[in-house]
Amino acid sequence: MTTPDTITWEQTESGVVVLTFDDPAQSVNTMTAAWSASFAAALDRLAGLGSELTGVILTSAKKTFFAGGDLGDLLATTAERAGELTAFANGAKAMLRKLETLGVPVVAALGGSALGGGLEIALACHHRVAVDAPSIRIGLPEVTLGLLPGGGGVVRTVRLLGLDTALDKVLLPGTTYRVGDAAALGLIDRVVPDAEALIPAALEWISANPGATQPWDRGESIPGGTANTPSIEAVLPVRSAALRNRHKGAPMPAPANILCAAVEGTQVDFDTASAIETRYFVELVTGPVAKNIIQGTFFDKQVIKSGASRPEDFPTHRATFAAVLGAGMMGAGVALSCALVGMTVALKDVDLAAAERGKDYARKVLGKQVEKGSRTREDADAILELITPTASVQDLAGADLVIEAVFEDPDLKRKVFAEVLDVVAPDAVLASNTSTLPITDLARDLPRPEDFIGLHFFSPVDRMELIEIIVGDKTSDATLAKAFDIALQMHKTPIVVGDGRGFFTSRVILQRLVEAAAMVGEGVHPQSIEQASLQAGYPVGTLALLDELTLSLPLKIRGQFREVAEQNGGELAAHPGDAVLTTMVEELGRPSRLAGAGFYDYVDGKRAGLWSGLAEQFPRTELQADLTELRDRLLFAEVLETVRCHDDGILRSTADANVGSLLGIGFPTWTGGTSQFVAGYPGGIAAFVARAQELADRYGARFTPPASLTER
C-alpha cells in the first residue's frame, strides 16, 4: 500500500523550490508516516538537484502551517513500543537536520499558526516569515499536554534564544504568541501584512543570503552561555526548586524533563543534545501522565466541541438578545460574557441601582483590559453599550435568551421567570443558572417547560470556560440544541448532564469538601490536609476552598439530599464531615472567607493562616499523617461519586465527566479527569477497585466501589 503524497513541489526559474505541506487525508498537517515518507522523498529530490538548487521555501495549503505530531499515535504508544517511537523521532530529526544543512538558504513561510511540531519544522529553517494576522499563533505548547517538544524544539530554542529565555518564555510556560510578539522574542524573523507577501519576502531573503547557515553550524556560542557558565549554573538549583514549588509535589514530569533536556543539551554538541531530547520525550510519551492529559484535555474536549452531546437535525442557533435576571456576581458575569460575543443584554434587578452595580463589574473588567493593552478603549465602550441595566420587565421585550441568576431559592427563581414570560420572545430559551436545584422541579409551574433548561456557569463567569447544561424531564431536544449552540457562541465548553440535585459538578466536588472536613474531625493537622490537596494536584488547599465557597454550602446541599432521600422512603448516610462543618458554622460562627473567619483567619479579606483554635476544637491525633493516604481520600471521594453519577444517568459520557471535572471543579490536570483517573489507574480497574475497598475498610462505606466497577 502506497502512502499519499502530502507535499507539493514547485521550482522557480531562479532555482528556488517551494514545498507546500498539504495532506489530502487530514484537515491539518501532522507528523504522520505519510508525511515522513513524503518529506524524505522531497529531501532526496532536493539533494539531487545539486547546483540547480538555490533555496527552499516551506509553506502550507492549510489554514495552519503545521500542527505537529499526531496525538492519536502518541496516545497509542506504550512502553513496549518505546523503540519504535525513538526511531520515528530520530528519523524526523534527521530529516530536519538534512534540511538545514542542504547548503542553500531555507525559509519557512507561515501563513497560518505554527505550533508544536510546526514550529519545530520552522526552527530548522534559516529564516522565518509570518503573516501578521490576529488568528495566527506561534509557540511550543507541548508542556500543556504533559509532553516536551520532541522534534528539536528544546535544542533549537535554547541555541537560538539562550537557556533562560527558551525555558522561561517558550518551553516551560508553553505560551503561544501572536506573530508580533513572537518576532519580538526572536522566534520569527520577518512579519508581512498578508499571505500574498509571504513568498516574495522569502525569495528576497534567499537572494540576499545565498550562504545561509544556522548559528549552531557556524560555531556560534549559545546566547548567555551554557549550564557551566557560572551565572547560569548558580541559578539552576533555584530553577529546580521553583519547579517543585509550582507543582507542590503533584506528578507533573514534563517541566522537569524539559529542564533536564535543555540544561544537559547545552553541555554537548547539537546531535548529542538532540538524542538527549529524544530520550526525555519518549519517557513522557510512554508514561501515564501525558496519556491522561492528552485524553482529558484534548480528545475528550474535541469530542464535546464537535457536538457529540448535541441533538442532531436542528439548525445552528445564535442568540441576539439576552435577558439576564439578577445583577449579582453571577448575573453580572453572565451579562458581560453575553456582551463580549455581541449579544444585546438587558441586565435586570429589583431596582436600577442594583442593576447598575452589575454593569459596573463589566466596566471594571474591561477597564483592566484597556490598561493592559489587550483591548482598545473604543472596543470596551462598544461592549459596555450592549449592556442595559434595568428594573423594568418591559425592557426585556423580545429577548430570545433568558438567563436567571438569582439566589438558590426555587420559589424566587419561579417568580422571576413568571414575571418575564409574557414579554420575552415566545420561543426564547429559558435558562436557570443553578448549581444544585433540579431543573424539572423549577419548570414545574411554568407554561413552557419544554423551553426550560439549566445553564450552570462557573465563577468568575467571564474567565471560566465550562458551562454545565442540565436537561430537565420536559426539556425538548430543540432547546438543548439551542443551549449547546449558545454555549459555543459564548466561547464556552458545554457538557450535557441529566437532571438531579447537584447535577454532576456540585455533587462531585461536595464529596471532597466534606472529606476534608472529616479529616479535621479525625485530628489530622489542617496543614497536612492542605499539603495533601496540593500534592494531589488541586489548585488550592481543600480547606481554603471550603472557606471560599462557604462552609454552609455543603451543609445546605447535604440537607437537600437528605430531604430527597426521606421523600423517597430512605435516608442519607451520615458523613463524619457534617459534624465538623456544623460545629464551625453554628457553634463557632466561622462560616467563610466572606465573613472573615473559617478554617483560616483573614485580615482585610486576605488569608492570614489557619485558625489556631482548630486544635482545641478538634484535638490532633498523635499519629503523623500519611499524605498519600490523605491525597487518595480526596481524589477517590470525587472519582467514586463520578462513577455513581454515571450509574444514576446524570452523566452521559466519560468525556463530559473528564472535561467537566477538569474545567469546572479543578480536578488535577495530571489525571485527565475523574473518569480517566479510573481508566489510567496503575494496574487498571482491578487495582482501583482494590484501593477503593482499602479506603472503605478504613474510613467507611462512602469509599465502597460501586457494583458497576466491581463487575468490570
XYZ file of C-alpha atoms in Angstrom:
712
model
C 0.000 0.000 0.000
C 1.472 3.366 -1.027
C 1.250 6.370 1.248
C -0.411 9.536 -0.096
C 1.875 12.369 -1.131
C 1.433 15.116 1.460
C 3.787 17.669 -0.116
C 3.529 19.507 -3.434
C 6.644 20.670 -5.305
C 7.208 23.793 -7.378
C 10.545 25.107 -8.650
C 11.016 28.693 -9.771
C 13.188 29.840 -12.665
C 15.759 31.070 -10.133
C 16.172 27.554 -8.739
C 14.181 28.006 -5.535
C 11.922 25.064 -4.660
C 8.646 25.747 -2.860
C 7.480 22.759 -0.820
C 3.821 23.053 0.214
C 2.521 20.852 3.019
C -0.940 19.633 2.044
C -2.031 16.291 3.489
C -5.076 15.172 1.456
C -6.238 12.859 4.247
C -6.381 15.474 7.011
C -7.701 18.967 7.629
C -4.339 19.858 9.186
C -0.797 18.731 8.509
C 0.696 16.445 11.151
C 3.796 14.268 11.500
C 2.272 11.043 10.241
C 4.029 8.173 8.497
C 2.688 9.546 5.193
C 4.221 12.960 5.879
C 7.505 11.352 6.869
C 7.657 9.405 3.625
C 6.761 12.465 1.540
C 9.265 14.692 3.298
C 12.057 12.125 2.975
C 11.378 11.812 -0.748
C 11.330 15.603 -1.164
C 14.655 15.957 0.667
C 16.268 13.305 -1.523
C 14.985 15.102 -4.604
C 16.328 18.429 -3.307
C 19.729 16.934 -2.625
C 19.781 15.507 -6.146
C 19.403 18.921 -7.759
C 22.946 19.925 -6.901
C 23.854 23.401 -8.182
C 20.415 23.794 -9.773
C 19.002 24.342 -6.265
C 19.386 27.877 -4.920
C 16.962 27.815 -1.995
C 13.962 26.162 -0.373
C 10.693 27.615 0.891
C 8.378 25.629 3.161
C 4.742 26.690 3.240
C 1.266 25.197 3.644
C -2.002 24.932 1.752
C -3.917 24.537 5.021
C -5.228 27.232 7.354
C -2.438 26.305 9.743
C 1.177 25.825 8.713
C 1.677 22.545 10.541
C 0.025 21.090 13.643
C 2.859 18.886 14.886
C 2.809 15.267 15.992
C -0.251 13.072 15.688
C -1.619 12.867 19.230
C -3.571 9.722 18.410
C -0.341 7.946 17.543
C 1.315 9.252 20.708
C -1.628 8.154 22.857
C -1.377 4.634 21.446
C 2.363 4.326 22.073
C 3.060 2.019 25.003
C 6.301 1.479 26.893
C 6.791 -1.705 24.863
C 6.849 0.422 21.697
C 9.370 2.948 23.002
C 11.930 1.745 20.486
C 9.560 2.448 17.586
C 8.853 5.956 18.835
C 12.553 6.628 19.362
C 13.282 5.554 15.800
C 10.444 7.724 14.415
C 11.553 10.792 16.415
C 15.165 10.342 15.414
C 14.110 9.852 11.804
C 12.102 13.078 11.794
C 15.005 14.928 13.390
C 17.433 13.524 10.857
C 15.249 14.921 8.077
C 15.124 18.366 9.699
C 18.907 18.220 10.143
C 19.287 17.348 6.462
C 17.031 20.292 5.585
C 19.088 22.862 7.478
C 22.399 21.520 6.122
C 21.436 21.316 2.429
C 23.874 24.130 1.675
C 21.204 26.540 0.440
C 19.052 29.059 2.329
C 15.795 27.602 3.679
C 12.819 29.799 4.629
C 9.587 28.954 6.439
C 6.693 30.999 5.018
C 3.994 30.908 7.670
C 0.513 31.836 6.511
C -1.050 30.102 9.496
C -0.244 29.003 13.018
C 2.952 27.103 13.688
C 2.559 25.274 16.970
C 4.468 22.325 18.390
C 5.989 20.280 15.603
C 5.016 23.005 13.151
C 7.300 25.494 14.850
C 9.986 22.823 15.181
C 9.990 22.456 11.391
C 10.163 26.242 11.042
C 13.058 26.412 13.514
C 15.010 24.049 11.253
C 14.825 26.749 8.580
C 17.321 29.602 8.416
C 14.652 32.315 8.273
C 11.004 32.554 9.295
C 8.469 34.883 7.692
C 4.914 35.105 9.056
C 1.702 36.923 8.225
C 0.637 39.458 10.827
C -2.871 38.041 11.317
C -4.612 38.105 14.722
C -5.600 34.436 14.485
C -2.068 33.108 13.944
C -0.209 31.673 16.935
C 3.431 30.689 17.273
C 4.773 28.514 20.079
C 5.673 25.195 21.639
C 2.717 24.296 23.916
C 3.714 20.652 24.435
C 4.143 21.078 28.193
C 0.398 21.727 28.499
C -0.159 18.183 27.220
C 2.383 16.638 29.563
C 4.994 16.438 26.794
C 8.106 18.225 25.611
C 8.958 19.314 22.050
C 10.479 16.145 20.637
C 11.359 17.349 17.144
C 14.317 19.502 18.085
C 12.305 22.273 19.731
C 14.222 22.184 23.000
C 17.640 22.054 21.364
C 16.990 24.770 18.771
C 15.193 27.290 21.003
C 17.991 27.054 23.576
C 20.650 27.618 20.903
C 18.632 30.374 19.243
C 17.384 32.315 22.279
C 19.602 31.206 25.145
C 18.788 28.862 28.010
C 16.958 31.348 30.226
C 14.762 32.856 27.509
C 13.977 29.485 25.937
C 12.949 27.993 29.266
C 11.085 30.974 30.723
C 9.371 32.322 27.613
C 8.810 29.275 25.408
C 9.342 25.792 26.823
C 8.167 25.802 30.441
C 5.071 28.025 30.123
C 4.064 26.586 26.722
C 2.980 30.084 25.710
C 1.524 30.603 22.253
C 2.336 34.049 20.868
C 0.812 36.397 18.359
C 3.095 36.967 15.396
C 4.347 40.380 16.528
C 5.227 39.082 19.982
C 6.921 36.009 18.506
C 9.008 38.310 16.315
C 9.989 40.448 19.312
C 11.078 37.280 21.110
C 13.130 36.049 18.160
C 11.048 33.091 17.004
C 10.006 34.969 13.844
C 12.437 36.979 11.694
C 10.100 38.998 9.487
C 6.445 39.945 9.567
C 4.446 40.632 6.397
C 0.937 42.094 6.113
C -0.770 39.317 4.136
C -0.342 35.884 2.589
C 0.421 37.330 -0.840
C 3.598 38.884 0.563
C 4.975 35.627 2.014
C 6.685 34.049 -0.991
C 8.105 37.340 -2.345
C 9.585 38.078 1.102
C 11.063 34.581 1.271
C 12.547 34.853 -2.231
C 14.020 38.249 -1.394
C 15.771 36.866 1.669
C 17.080 33.814 -0.193
C 18.533 36.073 -2.896
C 20.272 38.227 -0.277
C 21.578 35.304 1.790
C 22.882 32.585 -0.562
C 25.280 31.185 2.034
C 22.820 30.999 4.938
C 23.531 28.528 7.743
C 22.272 28.007 11.272
C 24.162 29.797 14.085
C 24.936 26.452 15.729
C 26.526 25.254 12.490
C 28.664 28.422 12.314
C 30.188 27.663 15.686
C 28.366 30.492 17.466
C 28.010 30.215 21.234
C 24.673 29.740 22.935
C 23.368 33.212 23.918
C 24.039 33.751 27.620
C 26.248 30.706 27.902
C 25.911 27.021 28.790
C 24.841 25.346 32.013
C 28.506 25.501 33.048
C 28.569 29.297 32.822
C 28.858 30.491 36.447
C 25.915 32.916 36.266
C 23.643 30.217 34.845
C 24.976 27.388 36.977
C 24.315 29.420 40.123
C 20.562 29.633 39.451
C 19.970 26.042 38.340
C 19.183 24.822 41.881
C 16.716 27.723 42.177
C 15.085 26.683 38.906
C 14.705 23.113 40.091
C 13.232 24.241 43.415
C 10.852 26.617 41.629
C 9.504 23.772 39.521
C 8.907 21.616 42.588
C 7.211 24.524 44.313
C 4.985 25.258 41.318
C 3.551 21.758 41.250
C 3.636 21.163 45.033
C 4.712 17.568 44.570
C 1.935 16.645 42.105
C 3.075 14.177 39.431
C 3.807 16.569 36.550
C 7.015 15.221 34.975
C 7.039 17.265 31.751
C 8.528 20.504 33.164
C 11.285 18.568 34.915
C 12.106 16.653 31.721
C 12.173 19.913 29.750
C 14.568 21.471 32.245
C 16.848 18.434 32.166
C 16.863 18.201 28.366
C 17.569 21.919 27.997
C 20.330 22.090 30.603
C 22.063 18.865 29.587
C 21.827 19.806 25.939
C 23.910 22.951 26.417
C 26.900 20.911 27.534
C 27.205 18.747 24.419
C 27.194 19.102 20.634
C 23.978 19.596 18.668
C 23.429 15.975 17.666
C 24.057 14.630 21.166
C 21.704 17.254 22.588
C 19.101 16.062 20.103
C 19.498 12.470 21.301
C 19.091 13.609 24.917
C 15.903 15.451 23.985
C 14.535 12.294 22.348
C 15.096 10.163 25.442
C 13.254 12.611 27.687
C 10.471 12.911 25.090
C 9.944 9.155 24.768
C 9.877 8.785 28.558
C 6.960 11.233 28.731
C 5.017 9.806 25.788
C 5.134 6.260 27.119
C 4.271 7.314 30.678
C 0.740 7.535 32.131
C 0.545 11.261 32.895
C 0.863 12.504 29.324
C -1.697 9.939 28.168
C -4.139 11.092 30.832
C -3.682 14.752 29.970
C -3.949 14.187 26.216
C -7.138 12.156 26.656
C -8.858 14.569 29.015
C -7.716 17.950 27.759
C -7.518 17.270 24.031
C -9.502 14.289 22.760
C -12.395 14.492 25.210
C -12.627 18.237 24.742
C -12.575 17.708 20.988
C -15.439 15.202 21.286
C -17.517 17.689 23.244
C -16.886 20.679 20.982
C -17.645 18.573 17.916
C -21.232 18.324 19.189
C -21.372 14.693 20.327
C -23.903 15.680 23.021
C -25.953 17.949 20.744
C -29.183 16.560 19.268
C -28.906 16.166 15.508
C -31.031 17.660 12.738
C -31.529 21.081 14.330
C -30.258 24.243 12.629
C -27.390 26.148 14.216
C -28.756 28.752 16.597
C -27.387 32.136 17.638
C -28.865 34.260 20.395
C -29.028 38.016 19.772
C -30.768 39.493 22.840
C -30.197 38.117 26.332
C -32.302 38.993 29.356
C -30.230 38.351 32.488
C -32.319 38.197 35.652
C -30.290 39.128 38.710
C -27.300 41.501 38.675
C -25.273 39.931 41.468
C -21.832 38.420 40.969
C -23.034 35.608 38.686
C -25.557 37.684 36.751
C -23.020 40.440 36.171
C -20.530 37.897 34.839
C -23.144 36.315 32.581
C -24.142 39.717 31.213
C -20.531 40.566 30.386
C -19.949 37.166 28.762
C -23.008 37.657 26.544
C -21.930 41.162 25.551
C -18.391 40.004 24.774
C -19.765 37.926 21.889
C -22.014 40.695 20.559
C -25.335 39.951 22.233
C -27.538 42.826 23.328
C -28.116 42.409 27.072
C -30.809 43.633 29.439
C -29.483 43.206 32.982
C -32.467 43.265 35.335
C -32.597 43.508 39.111
C -35.158 44.653 41.686
C -34.029 48.269 41.344
C -31.960 50.250 38.875
C -29.139 50.890 41.332
C -28.576 47.151 41.799
C -28.603 46.622 38.032
C -26.089 49.459 37.570
C -23.782 47.807 40.097
C -23.945 44.692 37.939
C -22.840 46.688 34.905
C -20.030 48.177 36.995
C -18.476 44.713 37.037
C -18.196 44.837 33.235
C -16.722 48.337 33.439
C -14.093 47.128 35.889
C -13.090 44.038 33.887
C -12.967 45.880 30.568
C -11.127 48.809 32.135
C -8.350 46.482 33.308
C -8.079 45.037 29.818
C -7.712 48.524 28.372
C -4.998 49.327 30.926
C -3.102 46.176 29.973
C -3.419 46.957 26.280
C -5.313 43.772 25.433
C -8.377 45.776 24.358
C -8.879 49.264 22.938
C -10.975 51.849 24.723
C -13.309 52.008 21.724
C -13.855 48.256 21.808
C -14.531 48.303 25.548
C -17.045 51.130 25.172
C -18.831 49.265 22.374
C -19.198 46.194 24.593
C -20.492 48.282 27.507
C -23.064 49.882 25.194
C -24.596 46.432 24.672
C -25.485 46.100 28.389
C -28.570 47.962 29.596
C -29.227 47.922 33.363
C -32.929 47.953 34.165
C -35.580 47.326 36.780
C -38.383 47.182 34.216
C -39.725 43.961 32.762
C -40.730 45.849 29.617
C -37.057 46.368 28.721
C -36.800 42.613 28.177
C -39.319 42.625 25.329
C -38.311 40.308 22.511
C -35.364 38.677 24.279
C -34.564 35.317 22.666
C -32.483 34.122 25.631
C -33.373 34.383 29.316
C -30.742 33.524 31.918
C -31.877 33.652 35.526
C -29.092 34.186 38.071
C -30.834 34.957 41.363
C -30.365 33.256 44.750
C -30.671 29.478 45.039
C -34.296 29.702 46.150
C -36.709 27.700 43.969
C -39.689 29.927 44.745
C -37.738 33.075 43.865
C -36.490 31.526 40.634
C -40.025 30.550 39.577
C -41.243 34.046 40.464
C -38.730 35.929 38.312
C -39.442 33.665 35.341
C -43.190 34.127 35.713
C -42.697 37.911 35.568
C -40.984 37.915 32.177
C -42.623 35.145 30.152
C -45.231 37.434 28.628
C -42.683 39.895 27.231
C -39.755 37.786 26.012
C -39.833 36.033 22.636
C -42.324 33.141 22.519
C -39.547 30.725 21.535
C -36.872 32.124 23.852
C -34.565 29.712 25.627
C -35.388 29.848 29.335
C -32.272 29.022 31.336
C -31.578 28.855 35.044
C -28.055 29.339 36.337
C -28.485 26.962 39.249
C -25.749 24.834 40.731
C -27.905 22.296 42.606
C -31.677 22.738 42.132
C -33.365 20.188 39.814
C -34.464 21.752 36.541
C -37.610 19.628 36.308
C -38.789 20.989 39.626
C -38.034 24.615 38.701
C -40.012 24.232 35.457
C -42.959 22.636 37.257
C -45.381 25.592 37.148
C -44.097 27.290 34.000
C -46.263 27.186 30.864
C -43.291 26.334 28.623
C -41.306 23.553 30.357
C -40.025 22.300 27.006
C -38.092 25.581 26.603
C -36.619 25.387 30.107
C -33.054 24.223 30.682
C -30.196 24.619 33.141
C -27.091 26.621 32.254
C -24.732 26.298 35.204
C -21.974 28.880 34.844
C -18.840 28.920 36.969
C -17.339 31.908 38.731
C -15.826 34.173 37.509
C -18.096 33.664 34.511
C -16.102 35.744 32.039
C -12.953 33.670 32.712
C -14.270 30.163 33.420
C -14.606 28.090 30.275
C -17.165 25.485 31.361
C -20.951 25.521 31.128
C -22.861 22.592 32.602
C -26.085 22.149 30.616
C -28.792 20.379 32.615
C -31.648 18.704 30.771
C -34.976 18.527 32.596
C -37.580 15.800 32.113
C -39.546 18.016 29.720
C -36.698 19.917 28.089
C -37.011 19.490 24.325
C -34.182 18.401 22.056
C -34.638 21.676 20.167
C -33.958 23.638 23.354
C -30.928 21.501 24.186
C -29.534 22.100 20.688
C -30.062 25.843 21.094
C -28.422 25.862 24.534
C -25.437 23.924 23.205
C -25.016 26.416 20.363
C -25.330 29.350 22.762
C -22.563 27.906 24.924
C -20.273 27.646 21.897
C -21.331 31.134 20.829
C -20.128 32.383 24.230
C -16.773 30.596 23.638
C -17.545 28.132 26.422
C -17.126 24.372 26.570
C -20.515 22.741 27.260
C -21.048 19.421 28.993
C -24.558 17.960 28.951
C -25.843 16.185 32.058
C -29.079 14.739 33.332
C -31.309 16.307 35.960
C -30.865 15.567 39.636
C -29.920 17.512 42.724
C -26.348 18.747 42.477
C -26.112 17.572 38.855
C -22.520 16.485 38.210
C -20.017 19.146 39.236
C -21.616 20.252 42.507
C -22.377 16.697 43.515
C -18.801 15.559 42.921
C -16.923 18.454 44.493
C -19.164 18.144 47.565
C -17.557 14.781 48.355
C -14.062 16.258 48.512
C -15.197 19.152 50.679
C -16.856 17.029 53.329
C -13.996 14.503 53.231
C -11.539 17.256 54.106
C -13.837 18.343 56.942
C -13.929 14.741 58.168
C -10.123 14.712 58.296
C -10.201 17.757 60.570
C -12.597 15.902 62.855
C -10.235 12.924 62.961
C -7.488 15.133 64.350
C -5.435 15.378 61.161
C -3.345 18.538 61.159
C -5.081 21.027 58.820
C -1.775 21.891 57.188
C -1.374 18.222 56.224
C -4.805 18.321 54.569
C -3.808 21.376 52.569
C -0.448 19.864 51.640
C -2.112 16.637 50.532
C -4.533 18.680 48.396
C -1.656 20.421 46.635
C 0.334 17.207 46.221
C -2.725 15.646 44.638
C -2.640 18.461 42.087
C -5.598 20.568 43.224
C -5.025 24.293 42.619
C -5.692 25.274 46.259
C -5.988 23.555 49.611
C -9.408 21.998 50.182
C -9.963 23.813 53.483
C -9.141 27.107 51.763
C -11.658 26.199 49.065
C -14.284 25.449 51.692
C -13.795 28.935 53.110
C -14.179 30.447 49.629
C -17.402 28.552 48.894
C -18.696 28.940 52.481
C -18.889 26.047 54.931
C -22.661 26.324 54.992
C -22.944 25.432 51.288
C -22.060 21.727 51.622
C -24.297 21.562 54.707
C -27.163 23.048 52.708
C -26.658 20.668 49.789
C -26.315 17.681 52.092
C -29.569 18.766 53.738
C -31.288 18.858 50.362
C -30.040 15.361 49.571
C -31.323 14.219 52.955
C -34.794 15.606 52.201
C -34.913 13.858 48.832
C -33.840 10.556 50.389
C -36.533 10.826 53.061
C -39.178 11.698 50.478
C -38.239 8.520 48.655
C -38.566 6.455 51.824
C -34.845 6.151 52.523
C -32.183 8.058 54.367
C -28.904 9.739 53.548
C -25.907 8.045 55.099
C -24.227 10.225 57.696
C -20.843 11.664 56.794
C -18.308 12.455 59.540
C -17.569 15.766 57.840
C -21.096 17.037 58.531
C -20.495 17.370 62.277
C -17.290 19.356 61.745
C -18.956 21.797 59.352
C -21.952 22.182 61.668
C -19.665 22.989 64.582
C -17.710 25.536 62.557
C -20.825 27.303 61.264
C -23.392 27.051 64.024
C -21.314 26.860 67.213
C -18.165 28.769 66.342
C -19.549 31.280 63.839
C -16.767 30.698 61.316
C -18.649 30.130 58.042
C -16.484 31.636 55.300
C -13.811 33.938 53.998
C -16.514 36.496 53.242
C -17.464 36.509 56.929
C -13.801 36.916 57.860
C -13.499 33.568 59.646
C -13.471 29.937 58.554
C -10.809 27.267 58.744
C -8.471 30.190 58.101
C -8.134 33.601 59.714
C -8.434 36.641 57.456
C -7.028 40.153 57.612
C -8.577 42.693 55.245
C -10.068 39.800 53.308
C -6.710 38.104 52.776
C -5.850 34.677 54.117
C -3.701 35.024 57.246
C -3.009 31.422 58.176
C -5.016 28.525 59.545
C -7.113 29.329 62.595
C -5.137 28.434 65.704
C -8.314 27.396 67.536
C -8.806 24.336 65.327
C -6.505 22.253 67.535
C -8.610 22.984 70.608
C -11.914 22.302 68.906
C -10.717 19.200 67.079
C -7.869 17.635 69.110
C -4.972 16.442 67.000
C -4.046 12.817 66.717
C -0.539 11.890 67.749
C -0.077 9.801 64.614
C 1.744 11.527 61.792
C -0.478 11.991 58.736
C 0.215 9.835 55.701
C -0.015 12.385 52.884
C -0.506 9.657 50.279
C -3.491 8.358 52.218
C -4.980 11.841 52.572
C -4.382 12.559 48.893
C -6.096 9.338 47.840
C -9.090 10.050 50.046
C -9.653 13.423 48.356
C -9.213 12.022 44.858
C -11.203 8.825 45.379
C -14.063 10.724 47.030
C -14.649 12.656 43.797
C -13.905 9.787 41.433
C -16.264 7.336 43.143
C -19.053 9.927 43.074
C -18.388 10.334 39.352
C -18.952 6.600 38.910
C -22.241 6.931 40.802
C -23.235 9.827 38.526
C -22.681 7.525 35.547
C -24.722 4.811 37.232
C -27.563 7.249 38.020
C -27.756 8.560 34.468
C -26.592 12.045 35.434
C -23.520 11.657 33.245
C -23.951 10.735 29.605
C -20.306 10.199 28.677
C -16.821 9.886 30.112
C -15.838 12.909 28.015
C -18.370 15.048 29.892
C -17.010 13.726 33.193
C -13.380 14.400 32.331
C -13.819 17.830 30.815
C -16.358 18.886 33.432
C -14.125 17.878 36.323
C -11.011 19.488 34.843
C -12.608 22.782 33.840
C -15.344 23.073 36.457
C -14.065 21.831 39.803
C -10.289 21.896 39.470
C -9.715 18.148 39.395
C -5.956 17.657 38.922
C -4.815 18.017 35.322
C -2.349 15.120 35.503
C -5.244 12.671 35.961
C -7.040 13.605 32.731
C -10.312 13.924 34.675
C -12.380 11.896 37.099
C -13.279 9.117 34.646
C -9.811 8.963 33.136
C -8.441 8.577 36.681
C -10.037 5.124 36.742
C -9.107 4.234 33.164
C -5.489 5.304 33.651
C -5.036 3.984 37.179
C -1.795 1.967 37.520
C -2.798 -1.678 37.392
C -6.159 -0.932 35.769
C -9.700 -1.032 37.121
C -8.972 -4.010 39.367
C -6.237 -2.058 41.156
C -8.521 0.964 41.502
C -11.284 -1.178 42.996
C -8.835 -2.788 45.418
C -7.572 0.598 46.586
C -11.124 1.916 46.988
C -12.008 -1.098 49.102
C -8.965 -0.467 51.292
C -10.210 3.062 51.926
C -13.726 1.756 52.606
C -12.407 -0.711 55.183
C -10.575 2.106 56.995
C -12.904 5.089 56.635
C -16.384 3.895 55.817
C -18.846 2.747 53.204
C -18.614 6.011 51.255
C -15.480 4.566 49.620
C -17.071 1.242 48.702
C -16.614 0.775 44.947
C -19.963 0.628 43.109
C -21.061 -2.662 41.578
C -20.609 -1.197 38.091
C -16.867 -1.122 38.782
C -16.512 -4.447 40.589
C -18.366 -6.197 37.757
C -15.790 -4.851 35.296
